[in-house]
PDB file of C-alpha atoms in Angstrom:
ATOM      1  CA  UNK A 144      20.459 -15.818  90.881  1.00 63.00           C
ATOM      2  CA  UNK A 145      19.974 -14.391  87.500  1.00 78.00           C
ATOM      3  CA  UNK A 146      22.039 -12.299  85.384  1.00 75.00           C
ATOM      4  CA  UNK A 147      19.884  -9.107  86.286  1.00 76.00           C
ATOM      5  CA  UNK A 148      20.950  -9.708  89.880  1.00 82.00           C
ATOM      6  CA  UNK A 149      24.421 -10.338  89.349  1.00 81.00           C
ATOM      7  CA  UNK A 150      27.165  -7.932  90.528  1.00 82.00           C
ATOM      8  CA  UNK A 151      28.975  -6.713  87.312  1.00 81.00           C
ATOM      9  CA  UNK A 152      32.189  -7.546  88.540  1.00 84.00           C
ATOM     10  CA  UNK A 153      30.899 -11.575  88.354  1.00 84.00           C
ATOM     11  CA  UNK A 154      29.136 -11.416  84.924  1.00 86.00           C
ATOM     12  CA  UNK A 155      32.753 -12.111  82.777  1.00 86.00           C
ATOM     13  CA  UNK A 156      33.390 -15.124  85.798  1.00 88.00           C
ATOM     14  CA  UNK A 157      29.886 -16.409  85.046  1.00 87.00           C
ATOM     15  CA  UNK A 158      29.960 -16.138  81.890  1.00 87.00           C
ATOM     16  CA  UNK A 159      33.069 -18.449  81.548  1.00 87.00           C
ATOM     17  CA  UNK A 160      31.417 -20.942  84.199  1.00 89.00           C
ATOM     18  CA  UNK A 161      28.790 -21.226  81.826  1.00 88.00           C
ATOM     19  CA  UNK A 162      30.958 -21.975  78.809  1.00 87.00           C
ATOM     20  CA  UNK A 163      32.844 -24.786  80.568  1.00 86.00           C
ATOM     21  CA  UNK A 164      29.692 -26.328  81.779  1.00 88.00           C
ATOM     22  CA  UNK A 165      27.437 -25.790  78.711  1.00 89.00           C
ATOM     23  CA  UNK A 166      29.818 -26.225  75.840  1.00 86.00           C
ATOM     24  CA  UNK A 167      31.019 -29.484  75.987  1.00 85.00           C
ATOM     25  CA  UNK A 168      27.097 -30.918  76.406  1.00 88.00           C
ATOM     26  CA  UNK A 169      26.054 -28.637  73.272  1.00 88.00           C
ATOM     27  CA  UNK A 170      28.641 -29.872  71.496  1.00 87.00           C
ATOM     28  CA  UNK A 171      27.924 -33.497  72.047  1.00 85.00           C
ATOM     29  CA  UNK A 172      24.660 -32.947  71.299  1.00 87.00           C
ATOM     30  CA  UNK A 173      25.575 -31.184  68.175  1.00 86.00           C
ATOM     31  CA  UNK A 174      27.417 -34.030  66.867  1.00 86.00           C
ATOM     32  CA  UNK A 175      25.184 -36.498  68.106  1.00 85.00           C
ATOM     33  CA  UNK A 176      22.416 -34.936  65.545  1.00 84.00           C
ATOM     34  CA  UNK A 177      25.409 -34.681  62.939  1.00 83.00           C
ATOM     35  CA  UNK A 178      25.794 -38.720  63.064  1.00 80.00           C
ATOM     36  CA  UNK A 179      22.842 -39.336  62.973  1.00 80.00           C
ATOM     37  CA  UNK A 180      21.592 -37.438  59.944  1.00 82.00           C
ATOM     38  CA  UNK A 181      25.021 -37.430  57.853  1.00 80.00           C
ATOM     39  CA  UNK A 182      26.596 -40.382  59.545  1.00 77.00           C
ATOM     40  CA  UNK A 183      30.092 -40.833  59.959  1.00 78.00           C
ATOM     41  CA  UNK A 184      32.184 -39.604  57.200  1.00 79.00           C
ATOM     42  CA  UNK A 185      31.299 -36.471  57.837  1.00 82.00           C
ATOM     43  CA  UNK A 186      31.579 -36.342  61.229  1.00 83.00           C
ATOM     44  CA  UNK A 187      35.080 -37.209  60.604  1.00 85.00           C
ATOM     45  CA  UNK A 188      35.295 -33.925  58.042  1.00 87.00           C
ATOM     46  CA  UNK A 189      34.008 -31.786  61.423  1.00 87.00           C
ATOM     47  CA  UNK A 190      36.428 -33.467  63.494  1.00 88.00           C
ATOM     48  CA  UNK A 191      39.372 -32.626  61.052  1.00 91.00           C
ATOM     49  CA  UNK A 192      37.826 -29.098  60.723  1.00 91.00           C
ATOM     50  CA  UNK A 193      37.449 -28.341  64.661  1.00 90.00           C
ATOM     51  CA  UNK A 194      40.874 -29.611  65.236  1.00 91.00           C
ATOM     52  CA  UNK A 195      42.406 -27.713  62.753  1.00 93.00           C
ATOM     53  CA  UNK A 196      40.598 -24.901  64.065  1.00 91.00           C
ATOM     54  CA  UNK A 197      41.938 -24.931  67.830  1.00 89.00           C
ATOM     55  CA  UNK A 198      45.656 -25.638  66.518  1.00 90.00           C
ATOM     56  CA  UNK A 199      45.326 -22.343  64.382  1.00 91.00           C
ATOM     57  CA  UNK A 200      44.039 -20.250  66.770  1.00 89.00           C
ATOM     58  CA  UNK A 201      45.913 -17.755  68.635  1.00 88.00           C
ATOM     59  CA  UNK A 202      45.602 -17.530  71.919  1.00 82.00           C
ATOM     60  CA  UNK A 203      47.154 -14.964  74.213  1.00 79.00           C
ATOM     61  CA  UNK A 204      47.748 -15.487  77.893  1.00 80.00           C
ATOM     62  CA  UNK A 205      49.983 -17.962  79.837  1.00 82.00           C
ATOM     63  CA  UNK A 206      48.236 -21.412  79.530  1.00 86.00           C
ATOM     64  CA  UNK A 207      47.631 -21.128  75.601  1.00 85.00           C
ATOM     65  CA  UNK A 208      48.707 -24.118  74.822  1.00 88.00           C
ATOM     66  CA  UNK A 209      47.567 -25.922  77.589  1.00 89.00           C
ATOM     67  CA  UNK A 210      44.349 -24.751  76.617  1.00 87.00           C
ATOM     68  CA  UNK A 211      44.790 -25.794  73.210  1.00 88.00           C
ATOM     69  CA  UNK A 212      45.773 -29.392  74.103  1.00 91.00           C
ATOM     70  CA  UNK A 213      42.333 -29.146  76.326  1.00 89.00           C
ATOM     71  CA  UNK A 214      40.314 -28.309  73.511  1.00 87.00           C
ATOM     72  CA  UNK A 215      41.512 -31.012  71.141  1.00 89.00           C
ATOM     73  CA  UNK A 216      40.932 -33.488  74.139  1.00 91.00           C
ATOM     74  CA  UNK A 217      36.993 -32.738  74.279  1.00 87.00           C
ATOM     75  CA  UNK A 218      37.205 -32.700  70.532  1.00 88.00           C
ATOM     76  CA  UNK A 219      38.501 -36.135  70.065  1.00 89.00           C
ATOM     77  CA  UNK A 220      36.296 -37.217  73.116  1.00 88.00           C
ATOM     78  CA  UNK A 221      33.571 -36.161  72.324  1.00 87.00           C
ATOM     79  CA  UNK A 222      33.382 -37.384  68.953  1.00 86.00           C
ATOM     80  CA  UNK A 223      34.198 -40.822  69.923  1.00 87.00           C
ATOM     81  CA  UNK A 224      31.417 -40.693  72.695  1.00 86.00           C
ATOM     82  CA  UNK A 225      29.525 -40.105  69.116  1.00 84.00           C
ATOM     83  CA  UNK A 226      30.371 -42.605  67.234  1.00 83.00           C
ATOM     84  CA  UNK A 227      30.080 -45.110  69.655  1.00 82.00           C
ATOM     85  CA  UNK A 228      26.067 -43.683  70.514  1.00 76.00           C
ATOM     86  CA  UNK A 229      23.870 -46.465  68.968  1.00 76.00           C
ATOM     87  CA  UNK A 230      21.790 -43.361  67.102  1.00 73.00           C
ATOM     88  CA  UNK A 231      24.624 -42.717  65.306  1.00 69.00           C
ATOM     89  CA  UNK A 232      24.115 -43.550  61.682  1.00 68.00           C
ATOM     90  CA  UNK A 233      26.811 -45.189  59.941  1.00 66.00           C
ATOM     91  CA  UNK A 234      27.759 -45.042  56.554  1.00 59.00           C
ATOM     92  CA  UNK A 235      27.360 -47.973  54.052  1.00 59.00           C
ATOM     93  CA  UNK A 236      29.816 -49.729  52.498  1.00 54.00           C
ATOM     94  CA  UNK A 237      31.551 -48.621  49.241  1.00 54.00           C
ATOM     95  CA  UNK A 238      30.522 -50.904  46.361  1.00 54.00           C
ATOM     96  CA  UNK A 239      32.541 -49.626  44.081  1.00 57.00           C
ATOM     97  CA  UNK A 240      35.533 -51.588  44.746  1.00 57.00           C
ATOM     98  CA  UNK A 241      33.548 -54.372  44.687  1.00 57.00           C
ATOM     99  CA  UNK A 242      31.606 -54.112  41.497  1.00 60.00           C
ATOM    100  CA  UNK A 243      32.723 -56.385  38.532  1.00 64.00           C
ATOM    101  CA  UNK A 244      34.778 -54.943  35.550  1.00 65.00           C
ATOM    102  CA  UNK A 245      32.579 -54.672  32.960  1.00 62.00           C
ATOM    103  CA  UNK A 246      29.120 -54.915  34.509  1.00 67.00           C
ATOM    104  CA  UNK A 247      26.892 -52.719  32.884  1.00 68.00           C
ATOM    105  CA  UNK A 248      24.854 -50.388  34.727  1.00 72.00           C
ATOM    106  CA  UNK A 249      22.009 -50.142  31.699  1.00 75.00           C
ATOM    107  CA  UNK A 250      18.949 -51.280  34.270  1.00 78.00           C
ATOM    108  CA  UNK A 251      17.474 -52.856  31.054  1.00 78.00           C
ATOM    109  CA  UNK A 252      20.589 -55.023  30.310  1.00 77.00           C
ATOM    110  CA  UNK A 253      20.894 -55.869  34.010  1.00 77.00           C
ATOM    111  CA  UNK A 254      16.990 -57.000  33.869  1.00 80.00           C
ATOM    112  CA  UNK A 255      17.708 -58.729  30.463  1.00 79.00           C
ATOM    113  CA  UNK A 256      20.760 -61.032  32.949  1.00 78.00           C
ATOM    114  CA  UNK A 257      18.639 -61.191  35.279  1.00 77.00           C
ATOM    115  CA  UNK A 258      15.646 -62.877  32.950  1.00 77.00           C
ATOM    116  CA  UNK A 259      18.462 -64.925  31.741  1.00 76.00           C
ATOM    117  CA  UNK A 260      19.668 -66.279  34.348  1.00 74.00           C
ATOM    118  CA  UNK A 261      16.340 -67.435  36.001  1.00 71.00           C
ATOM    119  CA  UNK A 262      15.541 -68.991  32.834  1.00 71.00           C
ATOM    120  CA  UNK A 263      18.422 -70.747  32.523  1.00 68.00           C
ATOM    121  CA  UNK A 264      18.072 -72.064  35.670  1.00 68.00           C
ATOM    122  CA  UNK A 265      14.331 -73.187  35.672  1.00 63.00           C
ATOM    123  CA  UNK A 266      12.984 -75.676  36.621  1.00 62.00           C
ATOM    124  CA  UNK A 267      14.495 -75.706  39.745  1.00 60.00           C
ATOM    125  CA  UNK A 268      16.126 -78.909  41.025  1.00 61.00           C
ATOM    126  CA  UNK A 269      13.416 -79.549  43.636  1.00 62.00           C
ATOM    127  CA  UNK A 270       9.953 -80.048  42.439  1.00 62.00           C
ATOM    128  CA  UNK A 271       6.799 -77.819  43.404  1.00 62.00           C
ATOM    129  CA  UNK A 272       4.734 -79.141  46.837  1.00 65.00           C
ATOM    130  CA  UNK A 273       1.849 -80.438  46.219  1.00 65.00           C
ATOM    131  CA  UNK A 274      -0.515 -78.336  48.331  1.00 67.00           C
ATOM    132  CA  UNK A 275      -4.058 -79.427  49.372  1.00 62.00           C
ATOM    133  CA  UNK A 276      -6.301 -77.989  51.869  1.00 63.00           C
ATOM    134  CA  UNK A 277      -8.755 -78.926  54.400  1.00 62.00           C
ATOM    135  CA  UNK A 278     -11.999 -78.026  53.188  1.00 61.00           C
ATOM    136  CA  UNK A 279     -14.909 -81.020  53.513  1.00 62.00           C
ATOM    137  CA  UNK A 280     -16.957 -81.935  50.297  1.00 58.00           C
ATOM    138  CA  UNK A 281     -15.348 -85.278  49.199  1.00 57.00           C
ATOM    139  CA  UNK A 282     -12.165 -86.164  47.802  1.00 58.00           C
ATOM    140  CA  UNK A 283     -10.405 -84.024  45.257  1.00 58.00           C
ATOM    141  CA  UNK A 284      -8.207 -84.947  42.312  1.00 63.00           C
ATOM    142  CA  UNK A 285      -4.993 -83.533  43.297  1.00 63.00           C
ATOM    143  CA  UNK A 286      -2.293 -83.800  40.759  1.00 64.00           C
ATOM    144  CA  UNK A 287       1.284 -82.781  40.992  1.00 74.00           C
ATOM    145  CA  UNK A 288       3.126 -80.852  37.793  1.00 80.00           C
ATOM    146  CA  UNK A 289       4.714 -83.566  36.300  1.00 79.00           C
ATOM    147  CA  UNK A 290       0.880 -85.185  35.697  1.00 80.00           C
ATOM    148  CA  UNK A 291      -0.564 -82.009  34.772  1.00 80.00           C
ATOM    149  CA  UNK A 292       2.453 -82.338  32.097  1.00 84.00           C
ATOM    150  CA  UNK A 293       1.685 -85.579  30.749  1.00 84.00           C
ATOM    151  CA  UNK A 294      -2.139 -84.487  30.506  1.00 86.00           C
ATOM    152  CA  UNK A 295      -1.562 -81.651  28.649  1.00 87.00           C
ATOM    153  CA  UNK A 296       0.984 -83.971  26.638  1.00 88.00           C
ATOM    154  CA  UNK A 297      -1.815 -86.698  26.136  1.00 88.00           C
ATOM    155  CA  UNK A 298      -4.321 -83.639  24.770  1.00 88.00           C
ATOM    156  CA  UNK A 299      -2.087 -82.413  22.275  1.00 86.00           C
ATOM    157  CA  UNK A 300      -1.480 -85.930  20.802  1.00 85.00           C
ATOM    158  CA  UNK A 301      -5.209 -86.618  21.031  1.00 84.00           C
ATOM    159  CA  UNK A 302      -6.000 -82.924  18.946  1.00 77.00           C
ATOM    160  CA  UNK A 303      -4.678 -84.129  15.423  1.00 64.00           C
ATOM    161  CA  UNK A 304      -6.981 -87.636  16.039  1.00 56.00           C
ATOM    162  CA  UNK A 305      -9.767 -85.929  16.272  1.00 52.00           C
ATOM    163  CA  UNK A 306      -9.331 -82.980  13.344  1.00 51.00           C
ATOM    164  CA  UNK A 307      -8.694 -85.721  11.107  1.00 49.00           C
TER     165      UNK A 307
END
């Protein structure tokens, strides 16, 4: 049956059948977007917002605030259906509490610390591997970086021997 072939007296009935079905899926999907693209601090400002909303409106008619208490009840539900969703994106944590008095947030100072603190703590306490590989063609002279050291060391004293 369609709304064209519905008796007039049934379109206001209908009408508020559709509501009750409809509304509570629309607004879960709704929210469901919300979390997921603003996460959920502000789905808690919507939550405040619809709340506030229902508990200021005036409704006339016998079950008011029946209807009022109903309202808040697919609020709150639905929003918790929400959060829980695994879509839902939630927010990250707030550094600020945790950042150190004092740290500077000059990117070139906090590279300049950074530089500084790698070279201070270079050469690491475990030497580099000594890598070789598999490839045929007789035996290699694999060194690790302490003899590359002393070779280099050995050069340099050799240099003056021969200038001279």
């Amino acid at each position: 049956m369609s709304l064209h072939t519905l008796h007039p007296e049934r379109v206001d009935e209908a009408r508020m059948q559709a509501y009750s079905a409809f509304a509570p899926a629309l607004i879960n999907a709704l929210m469901q977007r919300l979390a997921k693209c603003q996460g959920m601090k502000e789905l808690g400002e919507v939550e405040k917002s619809l709340v506030r909303l229902v508990e200021d409106s005036d409704l006339a008619g016998p079950h008011g605030e029946a209807m009022k208490e109903f309202a808040i009840e697919l609020v709150v539900s639905t929003l918790r259906n929400v959060r829980e969703h695994p879509d839902a994106k939630h927010d990250l944590e707030e550094i600020d509490g945790r950042r150190t008095e004092g740290r500077s947030e000059n990117p070139d100072t906090l590279e300049e610390q950074l530089q500084s603190g790698l070279e201070d703590s270079f050469p690491a306490s475990d030497p580099p591997a000594v890598v070789s590989t598999a490839i045929t063609g007789g035996a290699k002279d694999i060194v690790g970086t302490d003899e590359v050291l002393r070779r280099k060391k050995e050069a340099r004293r050799k240099e003056p021997d021969t200038a001279g």
